[in-house]
mmCIF file of C-alpha atoms and ligand atoms in Angstrom:
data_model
loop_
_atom_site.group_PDB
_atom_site.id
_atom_site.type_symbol
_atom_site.label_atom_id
_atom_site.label_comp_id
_atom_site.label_asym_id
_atom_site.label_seq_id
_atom_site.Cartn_x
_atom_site.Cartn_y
_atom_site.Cartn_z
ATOM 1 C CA UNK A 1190 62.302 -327.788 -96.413
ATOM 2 C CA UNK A 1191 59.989 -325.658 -98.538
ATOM 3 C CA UNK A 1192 57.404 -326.941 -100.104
ATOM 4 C CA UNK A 1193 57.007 -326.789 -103.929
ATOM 5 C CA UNK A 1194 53.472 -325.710 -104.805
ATOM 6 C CA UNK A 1195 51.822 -328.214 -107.002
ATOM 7 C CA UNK A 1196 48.363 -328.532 -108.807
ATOM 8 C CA UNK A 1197 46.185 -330.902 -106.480
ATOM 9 C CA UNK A 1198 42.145 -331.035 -107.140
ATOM 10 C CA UNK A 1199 40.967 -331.572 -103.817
ATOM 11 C CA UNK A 1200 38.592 -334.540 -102.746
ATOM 12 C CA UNK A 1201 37.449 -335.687 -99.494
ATOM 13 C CA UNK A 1202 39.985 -338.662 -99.296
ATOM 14 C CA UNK A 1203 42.328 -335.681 -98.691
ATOM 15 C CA UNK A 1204 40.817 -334.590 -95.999
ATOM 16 C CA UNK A 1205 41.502 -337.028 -93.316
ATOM 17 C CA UNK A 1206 42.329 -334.694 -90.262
ATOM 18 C CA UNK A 1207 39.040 -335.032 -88.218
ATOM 19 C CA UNK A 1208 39.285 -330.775 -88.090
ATOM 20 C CA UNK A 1209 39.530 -328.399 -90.365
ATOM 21 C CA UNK A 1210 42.865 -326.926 -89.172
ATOM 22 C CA UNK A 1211 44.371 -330.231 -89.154
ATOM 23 C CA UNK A 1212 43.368 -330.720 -93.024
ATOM 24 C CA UNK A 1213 44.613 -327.070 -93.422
ATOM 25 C CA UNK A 1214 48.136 -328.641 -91.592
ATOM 26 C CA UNK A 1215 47.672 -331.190 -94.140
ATOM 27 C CA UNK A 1216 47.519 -329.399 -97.604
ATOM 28 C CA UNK A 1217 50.922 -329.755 -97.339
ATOM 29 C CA UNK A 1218 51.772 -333.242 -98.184
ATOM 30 C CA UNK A 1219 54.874 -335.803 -98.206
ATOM 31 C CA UNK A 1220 56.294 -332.973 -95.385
ATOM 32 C CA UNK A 1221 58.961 -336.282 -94.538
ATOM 33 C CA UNK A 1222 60.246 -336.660 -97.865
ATOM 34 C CA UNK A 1223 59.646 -334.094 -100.783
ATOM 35 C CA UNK A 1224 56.735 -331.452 -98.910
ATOM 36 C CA UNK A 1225 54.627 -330.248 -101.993
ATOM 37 C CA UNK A 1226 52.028 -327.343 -101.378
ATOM 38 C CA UNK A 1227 48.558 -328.254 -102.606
ATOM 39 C CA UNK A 1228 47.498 -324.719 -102.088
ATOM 40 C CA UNK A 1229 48.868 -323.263 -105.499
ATOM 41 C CA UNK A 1230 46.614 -320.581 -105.581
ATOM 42 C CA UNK A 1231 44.212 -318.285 -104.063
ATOM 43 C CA UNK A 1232 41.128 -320.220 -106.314
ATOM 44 C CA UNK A 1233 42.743 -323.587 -105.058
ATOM 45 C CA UNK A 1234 42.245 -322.560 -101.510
ATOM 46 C CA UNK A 1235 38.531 -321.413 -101.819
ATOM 47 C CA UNK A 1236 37.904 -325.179 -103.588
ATOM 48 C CA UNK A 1237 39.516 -326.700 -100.575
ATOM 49 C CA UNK A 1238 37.298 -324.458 -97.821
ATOM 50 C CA UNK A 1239 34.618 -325.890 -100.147
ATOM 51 C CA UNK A 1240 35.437 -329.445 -99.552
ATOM 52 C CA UNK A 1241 35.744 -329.094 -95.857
ATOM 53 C CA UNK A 1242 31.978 -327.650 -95.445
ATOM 54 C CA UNK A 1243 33.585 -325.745 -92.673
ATOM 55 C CA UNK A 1244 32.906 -321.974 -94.726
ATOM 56 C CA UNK A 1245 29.966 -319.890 -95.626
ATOM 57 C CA UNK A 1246 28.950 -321.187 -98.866
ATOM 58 C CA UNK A 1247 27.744 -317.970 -100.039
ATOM 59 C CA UNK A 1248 31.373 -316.016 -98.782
ATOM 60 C CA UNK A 1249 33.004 -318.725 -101.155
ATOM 61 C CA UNK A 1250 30.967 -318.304 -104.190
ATOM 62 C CA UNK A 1251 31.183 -314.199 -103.575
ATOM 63 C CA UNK A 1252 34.965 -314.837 -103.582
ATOM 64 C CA UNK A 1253 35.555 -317.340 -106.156
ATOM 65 C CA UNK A 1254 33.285 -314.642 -108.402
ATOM 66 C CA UNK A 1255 35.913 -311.822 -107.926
ATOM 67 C CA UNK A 1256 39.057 -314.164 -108.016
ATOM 68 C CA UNK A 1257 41.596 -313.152 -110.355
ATOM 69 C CA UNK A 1258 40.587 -309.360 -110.253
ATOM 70 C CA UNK A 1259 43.451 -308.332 -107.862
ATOM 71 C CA UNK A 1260 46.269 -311.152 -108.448
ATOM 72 C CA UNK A 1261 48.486 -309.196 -105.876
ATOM 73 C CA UNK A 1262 46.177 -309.095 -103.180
ATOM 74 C CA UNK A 1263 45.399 -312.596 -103.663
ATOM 75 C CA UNK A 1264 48.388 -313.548 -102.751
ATOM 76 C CA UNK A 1265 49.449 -311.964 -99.956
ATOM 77 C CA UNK A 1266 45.884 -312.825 -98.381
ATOM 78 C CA UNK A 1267 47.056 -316.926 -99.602
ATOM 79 C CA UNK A 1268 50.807 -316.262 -98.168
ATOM 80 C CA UNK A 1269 48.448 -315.207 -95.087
ATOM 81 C CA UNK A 1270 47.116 -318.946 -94.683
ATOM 82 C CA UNK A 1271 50.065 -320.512 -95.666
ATOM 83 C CA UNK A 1272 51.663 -318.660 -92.680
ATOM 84 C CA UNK A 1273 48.941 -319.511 -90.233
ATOM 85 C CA UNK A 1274 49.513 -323.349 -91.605
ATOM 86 C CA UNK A 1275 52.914 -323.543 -91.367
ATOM 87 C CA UNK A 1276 52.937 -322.117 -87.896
ATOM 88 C CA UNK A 1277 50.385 -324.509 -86.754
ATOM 89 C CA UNK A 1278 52.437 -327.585 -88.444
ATOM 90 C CA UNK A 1279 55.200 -326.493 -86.485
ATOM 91 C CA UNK A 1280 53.099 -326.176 -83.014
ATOM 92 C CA UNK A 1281 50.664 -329.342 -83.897
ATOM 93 C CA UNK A 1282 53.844 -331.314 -84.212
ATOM 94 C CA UNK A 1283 55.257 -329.940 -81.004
ATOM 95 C CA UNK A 1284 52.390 -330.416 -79.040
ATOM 96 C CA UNK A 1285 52.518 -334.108 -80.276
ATOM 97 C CA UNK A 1286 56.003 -335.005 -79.430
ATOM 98 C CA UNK A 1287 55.779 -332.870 -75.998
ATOM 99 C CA UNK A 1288 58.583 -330.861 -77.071
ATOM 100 C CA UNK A 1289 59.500 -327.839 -74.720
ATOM 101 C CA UNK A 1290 59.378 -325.235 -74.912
ATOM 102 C CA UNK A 1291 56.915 -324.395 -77.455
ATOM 103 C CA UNK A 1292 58.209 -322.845 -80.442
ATOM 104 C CA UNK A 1293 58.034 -319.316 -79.785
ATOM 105 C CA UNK A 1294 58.019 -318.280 -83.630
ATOM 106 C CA UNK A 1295 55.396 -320.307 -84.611
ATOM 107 C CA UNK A 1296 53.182 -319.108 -80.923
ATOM 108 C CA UNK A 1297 54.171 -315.946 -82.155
ATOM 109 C CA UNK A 1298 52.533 -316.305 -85.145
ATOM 110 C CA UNK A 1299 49.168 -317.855 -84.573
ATOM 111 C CA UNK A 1300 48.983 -315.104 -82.003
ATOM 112 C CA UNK A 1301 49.129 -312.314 -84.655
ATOM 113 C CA UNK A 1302 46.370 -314.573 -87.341
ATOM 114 C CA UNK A 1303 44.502 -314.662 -84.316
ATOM 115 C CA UNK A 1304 44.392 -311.077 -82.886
ATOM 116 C CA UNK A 1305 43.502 -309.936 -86.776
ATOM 117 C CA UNK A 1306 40.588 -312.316 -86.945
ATOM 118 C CA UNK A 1307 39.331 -311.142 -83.781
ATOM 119 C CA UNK A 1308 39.622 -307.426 -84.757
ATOM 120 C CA UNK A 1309 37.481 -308.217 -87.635
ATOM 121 C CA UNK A 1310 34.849 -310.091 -86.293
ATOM 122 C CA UNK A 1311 31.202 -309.678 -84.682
ATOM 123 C CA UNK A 1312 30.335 -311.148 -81.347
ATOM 124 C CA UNK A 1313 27.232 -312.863 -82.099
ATOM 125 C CA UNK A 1314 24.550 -314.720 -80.389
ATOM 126 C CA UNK A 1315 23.406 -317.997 -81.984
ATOM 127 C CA UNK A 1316 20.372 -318.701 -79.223
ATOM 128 C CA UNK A 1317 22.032 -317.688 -75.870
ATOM 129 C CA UNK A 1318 25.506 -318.477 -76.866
ATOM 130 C CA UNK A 1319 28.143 -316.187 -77.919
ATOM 131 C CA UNK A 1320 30.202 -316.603 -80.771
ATOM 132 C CA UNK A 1321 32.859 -314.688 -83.303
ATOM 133 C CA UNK A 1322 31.403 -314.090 -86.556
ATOM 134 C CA UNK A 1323 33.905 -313.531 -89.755
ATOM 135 C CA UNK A 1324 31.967 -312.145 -92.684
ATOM 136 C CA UNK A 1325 33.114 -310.774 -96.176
ATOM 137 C CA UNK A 1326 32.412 -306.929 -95.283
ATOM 138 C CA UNK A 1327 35.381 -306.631 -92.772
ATOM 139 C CA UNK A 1328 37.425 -309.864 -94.075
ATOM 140 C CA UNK A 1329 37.305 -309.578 -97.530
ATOM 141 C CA UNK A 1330 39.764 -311.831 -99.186
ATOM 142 C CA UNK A 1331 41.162 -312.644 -95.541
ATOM 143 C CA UNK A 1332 37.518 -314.398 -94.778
ATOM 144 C CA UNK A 1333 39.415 -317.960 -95.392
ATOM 145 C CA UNK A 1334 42.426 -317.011 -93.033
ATOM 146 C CA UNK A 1335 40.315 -315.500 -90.112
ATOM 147 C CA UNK A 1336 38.062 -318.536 -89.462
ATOM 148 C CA UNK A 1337 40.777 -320.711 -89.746
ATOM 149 C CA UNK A 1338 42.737 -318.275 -87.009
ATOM 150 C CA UNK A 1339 39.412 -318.197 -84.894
ATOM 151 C CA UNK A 1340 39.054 -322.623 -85.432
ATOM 152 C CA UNK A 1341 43.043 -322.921 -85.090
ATOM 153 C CA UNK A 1342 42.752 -321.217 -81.372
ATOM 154 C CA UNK A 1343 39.554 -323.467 -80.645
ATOM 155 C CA UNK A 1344 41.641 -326.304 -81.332
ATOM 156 C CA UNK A 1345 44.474 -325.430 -79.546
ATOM 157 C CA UNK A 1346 42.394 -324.594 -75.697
ATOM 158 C CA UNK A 1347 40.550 -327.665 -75.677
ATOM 159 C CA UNK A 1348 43.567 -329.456 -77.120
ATOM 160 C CA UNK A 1349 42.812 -333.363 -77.517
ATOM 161 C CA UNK A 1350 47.004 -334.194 -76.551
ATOM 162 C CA UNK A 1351 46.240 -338.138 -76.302
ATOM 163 C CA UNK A 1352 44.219 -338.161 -79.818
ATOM 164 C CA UNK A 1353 46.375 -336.252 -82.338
ATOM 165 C CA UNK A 1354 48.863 -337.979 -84.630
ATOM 166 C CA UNK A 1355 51.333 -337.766 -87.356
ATOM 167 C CA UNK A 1356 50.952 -340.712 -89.908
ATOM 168 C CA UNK A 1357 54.085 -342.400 -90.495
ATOM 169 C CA UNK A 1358 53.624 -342.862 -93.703
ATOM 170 C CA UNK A 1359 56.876 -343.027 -95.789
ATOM 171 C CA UNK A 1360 55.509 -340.048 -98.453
ATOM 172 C CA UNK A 1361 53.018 -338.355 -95.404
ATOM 173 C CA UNK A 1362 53.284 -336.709 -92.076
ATOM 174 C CA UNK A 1363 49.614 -335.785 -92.328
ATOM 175 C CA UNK A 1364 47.904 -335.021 -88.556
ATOM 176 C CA UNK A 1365 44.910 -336.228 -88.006
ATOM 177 C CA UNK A 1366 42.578 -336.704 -85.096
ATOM 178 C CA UNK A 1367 42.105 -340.115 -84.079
ATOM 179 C CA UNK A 1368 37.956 -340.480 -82.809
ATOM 180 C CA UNK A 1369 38.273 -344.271 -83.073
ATOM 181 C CA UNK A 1370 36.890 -346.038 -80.269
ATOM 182 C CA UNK A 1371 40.312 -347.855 -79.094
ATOM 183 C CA UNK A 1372 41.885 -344.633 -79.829
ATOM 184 C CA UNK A 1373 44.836 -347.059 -81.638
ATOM 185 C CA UNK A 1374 44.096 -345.364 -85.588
ATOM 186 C CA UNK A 1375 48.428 -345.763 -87.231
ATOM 187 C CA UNK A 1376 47.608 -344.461 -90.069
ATOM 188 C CA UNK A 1377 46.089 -341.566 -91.986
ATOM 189 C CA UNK A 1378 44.224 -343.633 -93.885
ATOM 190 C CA UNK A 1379 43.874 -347.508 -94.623
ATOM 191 C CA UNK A 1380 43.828 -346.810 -98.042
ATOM 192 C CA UNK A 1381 47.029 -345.134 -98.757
ATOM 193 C CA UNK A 1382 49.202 -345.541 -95.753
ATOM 194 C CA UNK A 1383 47.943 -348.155 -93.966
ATOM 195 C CA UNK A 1384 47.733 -350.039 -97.347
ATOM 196 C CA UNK A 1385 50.869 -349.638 -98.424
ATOM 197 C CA UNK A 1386 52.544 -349.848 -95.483
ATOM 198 C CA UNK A 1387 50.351 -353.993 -95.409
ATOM 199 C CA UNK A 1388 51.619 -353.895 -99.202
ATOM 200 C CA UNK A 1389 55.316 -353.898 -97.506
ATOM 201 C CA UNK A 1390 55.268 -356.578 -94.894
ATOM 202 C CA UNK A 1391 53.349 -358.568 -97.570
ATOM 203 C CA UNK A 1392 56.324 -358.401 -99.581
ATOM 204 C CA UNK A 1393 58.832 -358.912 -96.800
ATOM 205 C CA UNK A 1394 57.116 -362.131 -95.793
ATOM 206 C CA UNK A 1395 57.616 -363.426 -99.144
ATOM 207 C CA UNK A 1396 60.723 -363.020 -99.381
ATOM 208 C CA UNK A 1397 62.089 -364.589 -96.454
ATOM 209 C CA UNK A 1398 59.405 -367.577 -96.239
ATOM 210 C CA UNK A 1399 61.770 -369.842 -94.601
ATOM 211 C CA UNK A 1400 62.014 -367.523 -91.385
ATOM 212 C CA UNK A 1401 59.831 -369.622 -88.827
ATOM 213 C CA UNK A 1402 59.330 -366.828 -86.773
ATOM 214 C CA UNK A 1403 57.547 -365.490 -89.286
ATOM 215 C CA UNK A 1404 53.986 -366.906 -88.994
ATOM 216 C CA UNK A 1405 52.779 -365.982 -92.451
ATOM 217 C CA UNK A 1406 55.835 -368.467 -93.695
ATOM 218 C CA UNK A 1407 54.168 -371.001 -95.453
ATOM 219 C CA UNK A 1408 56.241 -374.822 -94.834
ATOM 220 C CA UNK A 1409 55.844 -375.612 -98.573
ATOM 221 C CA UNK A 1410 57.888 -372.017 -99.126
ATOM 222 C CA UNK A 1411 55.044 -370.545 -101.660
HETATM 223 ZN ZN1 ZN B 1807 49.633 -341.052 -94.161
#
Protein backbone atom coordinates (compact mmCIF):
# COMPACT_ATOMS: atom_id res chain seq x y z
CA UNK A 1 0.00 0.00 0.00
CA UNK A 2 1.24 3.53 -0.66
CA UNK A 3 1.61 5.71 1.77
CA UNK A 4 -0.29 9.05 1.86
CA UNK A 5 2.11 11.87 2.72
CA UNK A 6 0.95 13.73 5.72
CA UNK A 7 2.19 16.84 7.76
CA UNK A 8 4.12 15.34 10.89
CA UNK A 9 6.50 17.87 13.05
CA UNK A 10 9.06 15.61 14.09
CA UNK A 11 10.14 15.04 17.85
CA UNK A 12 12.38 12.64 19.40
CA UNK A 13 9.51 10.31 20.68
CA UNK A 14 9.44 9.54 16.92
CA UNK A 15 12.52 8.44 16.73
CA UNK A 16 12.62 5.19 18.47
CA UNK A 17 14.79 3.01 16.02
CA UNK A 18 18.15 2.91 17.97
CA UNK A 19 19.79 3.96 14.17
CA UNK A 20 19.25 6.39 12.01
CA UNK A 21 18.21 4.19 9.05
CA UNK A 22 15.82 2.42 11.14
CA UNK A 23 14.05 5.91 12.09
CA UNK A 24 14.43 6.71 8.31
CA UNK A 25 12.40 2.98 7.87
CA UNK A 26 10.19 4.51 10.32
CA UNK A 27 9.00 7.93 8.87
CA UNK A 28 6.63 5.89 7.46
CA UNK A 29 4.12 5.10 10.04
CA UNK A 30 0.89 2.79 10.68
CA UNK A 31 2.70 0.64 7.51
CA UNK A 32 -0.02 -2.39 9.01
CA UNK A 33 -3.02 -0.45 8.70
CA UNK A 34 -3.27 2.98 6.81
CA UNK A 35 0.94 3.73 5.99
CA UNK A 36 1.10 7.65 6.03
CA UNK A 37 4.46 9.33 4.84
CA UNK A 38 5.80 11.80 7.39
CA UNK A 39 8.29 12.98 4.87
CA UNK A 40 5.92 15.49 2.94
CA UNK A 41 8.54 17.49 1.77
CA UNK A 42 12.05 18.16 0.99
CA UNK A 43 12.10 20.96 4.23
CA UNK A 44 10.34 18.12 6.31
CA UNK A 45 13.18 15.80 5.66
CA UNK A 46 16.07 18.27 6.55
CA UNK A 47 13.94 18.89 10.13
CA UNK A 48 13.96 15.18 10.61
CA UNK A 49 18.04 14.74 9.78
CA UNK A 50 17.97 17.54 12.38
CA UNK A 51 16.30 15.58 15.03
CA UNK A 52 18.39 12.54 14.55
CA UNK A 53 21.86 14.53 15.21
CA UNK A 54 23.14 12.05 12.74
CA UNK A 55 23.94 15.19 9.84
CA UNK A 56 26.32 18.03 9.53
CA UNK A 57 24.60 20.77 11.19
CA UNK A 58 26.07 23.30 9.03
CA UNK A 59 25.06 21.04 5.50
CA UNK A 60 21.42 21.32 7.02
CA UNK A 61 21.24 24.94 7.71
CA UNK A 62 23.12 25.56 4.05
CA UNK A 63 20.21 23.47 2.69
CA UNK A 64 17.27 24.51 4.57
CA UNK A 65 18.64 28.28 3.40
CA UNK A 66 18.22 27.42 -0.37
CA UNK A 67 15.01 25.20 0.07
CA UNK A 68 12.28 26.12 -2.08
CA UNK A 69 14.59 27.69 -4.84
CA UNK A 70 14.40 24.62 -7.19
CA UNK A 71 10.94 22.82 -6.18
CA UNK A 72 11.69 20.21 -9.00
CA UNK A 73 14.93 19.22 -7.93
CA UNK A 74 13.76 18.95 -4.52
CA UNK A 75 11.82 16.42 -5.21
CA UNK A 76 13.36 14.10 -7.13
CA UNK A 77 16.43 14.36 -4.59
CA UNK A 78 13.22 13.53 -1.64
CA UNK A 79 11.71 10.68 -4.12
CA UNK A 80 15.60 9.69 -3.85
CA UNK A 81 15.25 8.91 0.04
CA UNK A 82 11.97 7.75 -0.09
CA UNK A 83 13.35 5.08 -2.51
CA UNK A 84 16.35 4.21 -0.42
CA UNK A 85 13.58 3.88 2.61
CA UNK A 86 11.26 1.92 1.06
CA UNK A 87 13.86 -0.48 -0.20
CA UNK A 88 15.35 -0.83 3.14
CA UNK A 89 11.67 -1.42 4.77
CA UNK A 90 11.32 -4.07 2.42
CA UNK A 91 14.96 -5.73 3.19
CA UNK A 92 14.86 -4.74 7.16
CA UNK A 93 11.65 -6.68 7.25
CA UNK A 94 13.10 -9.58 5.33
CA UNK A 95 16.06 -9.87 7.18
CA UNK A 96 13.75 -10.04 10.31
CA UNK A 97 11.44 -12.75 9.32
CA UNK A 98 14.48 -14.77 7.57
CA UNK A 99 12.70 -14.71 4.42
CA UNK A 100 14.67 -16.17 1.34
CA UNK A 101 15.70 -15.17 -0.84
CA UNK A 102 16.27 -11.62 -0.31
CA UNK A 103 14.25 -9.39 -2.28
CA UNK A 104 16.19 -8.77 -5.24
CA UNK A 105 14.36 -5.34 -6.11
CA UNK A 106 14.80 -3.83 -3.03
CA UNK A 107 19.00 -5.34 -2.96
CA UNK A 108 18.87 -3.89 -6.18
CA UNK A 109 18.12 -0.75 -5.03
CA UNK A 110 20.18 0.01 -1.99
CA UNK A 111 22.94 -1.15 -4.29
CA UNK A 112 22.42 1.76 -6.75
CA UNK A 113 21.85 4.65 -3.39
CA UNK A 114 24.90 3.12 -2.39
CA UNK A 115 27.27 3.09 -5.43
CA UNK A 116 26.08 7.03 -5.95
CA UNK A 117 27.05 7.92 -2.42
CA UNK A 118 30.27 6.35 -2.81
CA UNK A 119 31.00 8.11 -6.16
CA UNK A 120 30.49 11.28 -4.38
CA UNK A 121 32.36 10.95 -1.44
CA UNK A 122 36.03 11.61 0.04
CA UNK A 123 37.99 8.90 1.73
CA UNK A 124 39.03 10.56 4.78
CA UNK A 125 41.15 9.97 7.73
CA UNK A 126 39.69 10.85 11.14
CA UNK A 127 43.14 9.93 13.27
CA UNK A 128 44.36 6.69 11.54
CA UNK A 129 41.02 5.50 10.47
CA UNK A 130 39.49 5.72 7.16
CA UNK A 131 36.21 6.86 6.50
CA UNK A 132 33.64 8.15 3.52
CA UNK A 133 32.99 11.70 3.75
CA UNK A 134 29.59 13.20 2.02
CA UNK A 135 29.79 16.96 1.82
CA UNK A 136 27.50 19.63 0.08
CA UNK A 137 30.08 20.41 -2.89
CA UNK A 138 29.60 16.97 -4.66
CA UNK A 139 26.08 16.03 -2.89
CA UNK A 140 24.26 18.97 -3.06
CA UNK A 141 20.65 18.40 -2.35
CA UNK A 142 21.48 14.49 -2.38
CA UNK A 143 23.76 15.19 0.97
CA UNK A 144 20.62 13.66 3.09
CA UNK A 145 20.29 10.51 0.74
CA UNK A 146 24.09 9.67 0.48
CA UNK A 147 24.82 9.36 4.24
CA UNK A 148 21.86 7.57 4.74
CA UNK A 149 23.09 5.10 1.64
CA UNK A 150 26.69 5.08 3.24
CA UNK A 151 24.82 4.37 7.24
CA UNK A 152 22.11 1.99 5.48
CA UNK A 153 25.19 -0.36 4.13
CA UNK A 154 26.94 -0.01 7.69
CA UNK A 155 23.92 -1.36 9.08
CA UNK A 156 23.34 -3.97 6.89
CA UNK A 157 27.39 -5.79 7.20
CA UNK A 158 27.45 -5.80 10.78
CA UNK A 159 23.76 -6.69 10.81
CA UNK A 160 22.46 -7.16 14.56
CA UNK A 161 19.76 -10.30 13.15
CA UNK A 162 18.83 -11.31 16.94
CA UNK A 163 18.18 -7.45 18.00
CA UNK A 164 15.97 -5.92 15.28
CA UNK A 165 12.18 -5.83 15.52
CA UNK A 166 8.93 -4.81 14.10
CA UNK A 167 6.51 -3.43 16.85
CA UNK A 168 3.28 -5.04 16.73
CA UNK A 169 1.53 -2.35 17.38
CA UNK A 170 -2.03 -2.35 15.89
CA UNK A 171 -1.43 1.39 14.02
CA UNK A 172 2.79 0.68 13.81
CA UNK A 173 5.23 -1.65 12.23
CA UNK A 174 8.03 0.68 13.29
CA UNK A 175 11.75 -1.28 13.48
CA UNK A 176 13.68 -0.58 16.03
CA UNK A 177 16.82 -1.91 17.60
CA UNK A 178 16.36 -3.52 20.78
CA UNK A 179 19.87 -2.57 23.19
CA UNK A 180 17.95 -3.65 26.30
CA UNK A 181 19.84 -5.76 28.51
CA UNK A 182 17.40 -8.98 28.34
CA UNK A 183 17.17 -8.21 24.77
CA UNK A 184 13.06 -8.96 25.38
CA UNK A 185 11.95 -4.88 24.31
CA UNK A 186 7.79 -5.85 22.47
CA UNK A 187 7.23 -2.75 21.78
CA UNK A 188 8.35 0.44 20.06
CA UNK A 189 7.70 2.30 22.80
CA UNK A 190 5.93 1.91 26.32
CA UNK A 191 4.24 4.91 25.76
CA UNK A 192 2.26 4.38 22.70
CA UNK A 193 2.34 0.73 21.94
CA UNK A 194 3.21 -0.87 24.82
CA UNK A 195 0.60 1.41 26.57
CA UNK A 196 -2.06 0.82 24.64
CA UNK A 197 -1.59 -2.47 23.96
CA UNK A 198 -1.70 -2.67 28.64
CA UNK A 199 -4.78 -0.21 27.94
CA UNK A 200 -6.37 -3.44 26.06
CA UNK A 201 -5.89 -6.34 28.38
CA UNK A 202 -6.93 -3.80 31.09
CA UNK A 203 -10.12 -3.62 29.45
CA UNK A 204 -10.46 -7.29 28.61
CA UNK A 205 -9.98 -8.21 32.25
CA UNK A 206 -12.82 -6.14 33.13
CA UNK A 207 -14.97 -7.39 31.21
CA UNK A 208 -14.85 -10.92 31.85
CA UNK A 209 -14.06 -10.64 35.79
CA UNK A 210 -15.67 -13.84 36.54
CA UNK A 211 -13.01 -15.87 34.40
CA UNK A 212 -10.84 -17.47 37.30
CA UNK A 213 -8.15 -18.04 35.13
CA UNK A 214 -7.83 -14.71 34.89
CA UNK A 215 -5.74 -13.57 37.91
CA UNK A 216 -6.54 -9.89 37.74
CA UNK A 217 -10.43 -11.17 38.35
CA UNK A 218 -11.32 -9.67 41.39
CA UNK A 219 -13.96 -12.36 43.63
CA UNK A 220 -16.20 -9.37 44.53
CA UNK A 221 -16.49 -8.87 40.40
CA UNK A 222 -15.39 -4.94 40.58
ZN1 LIG B 1 4.80 0.57 17.84
Amino acid sequence: MTAVPQAHTFRPRDLVGGHVVLDLVNTVTARNAEPADWLDGYPRLLEWAALTGRFSPAALTELAATAGADPGTEARALDRVRELREALHALVTALVHDDTPAPAVAVGRVEKQWKQAVARSRLVLDGNIPRLDIGLDASGLDYPAHVLALEALELLRSWPADRVRVCPGGRCGWVFLDSSRGGRRRWCSMATCGNSAKGRTHYRRKQRPEDPRDPAASPTGT
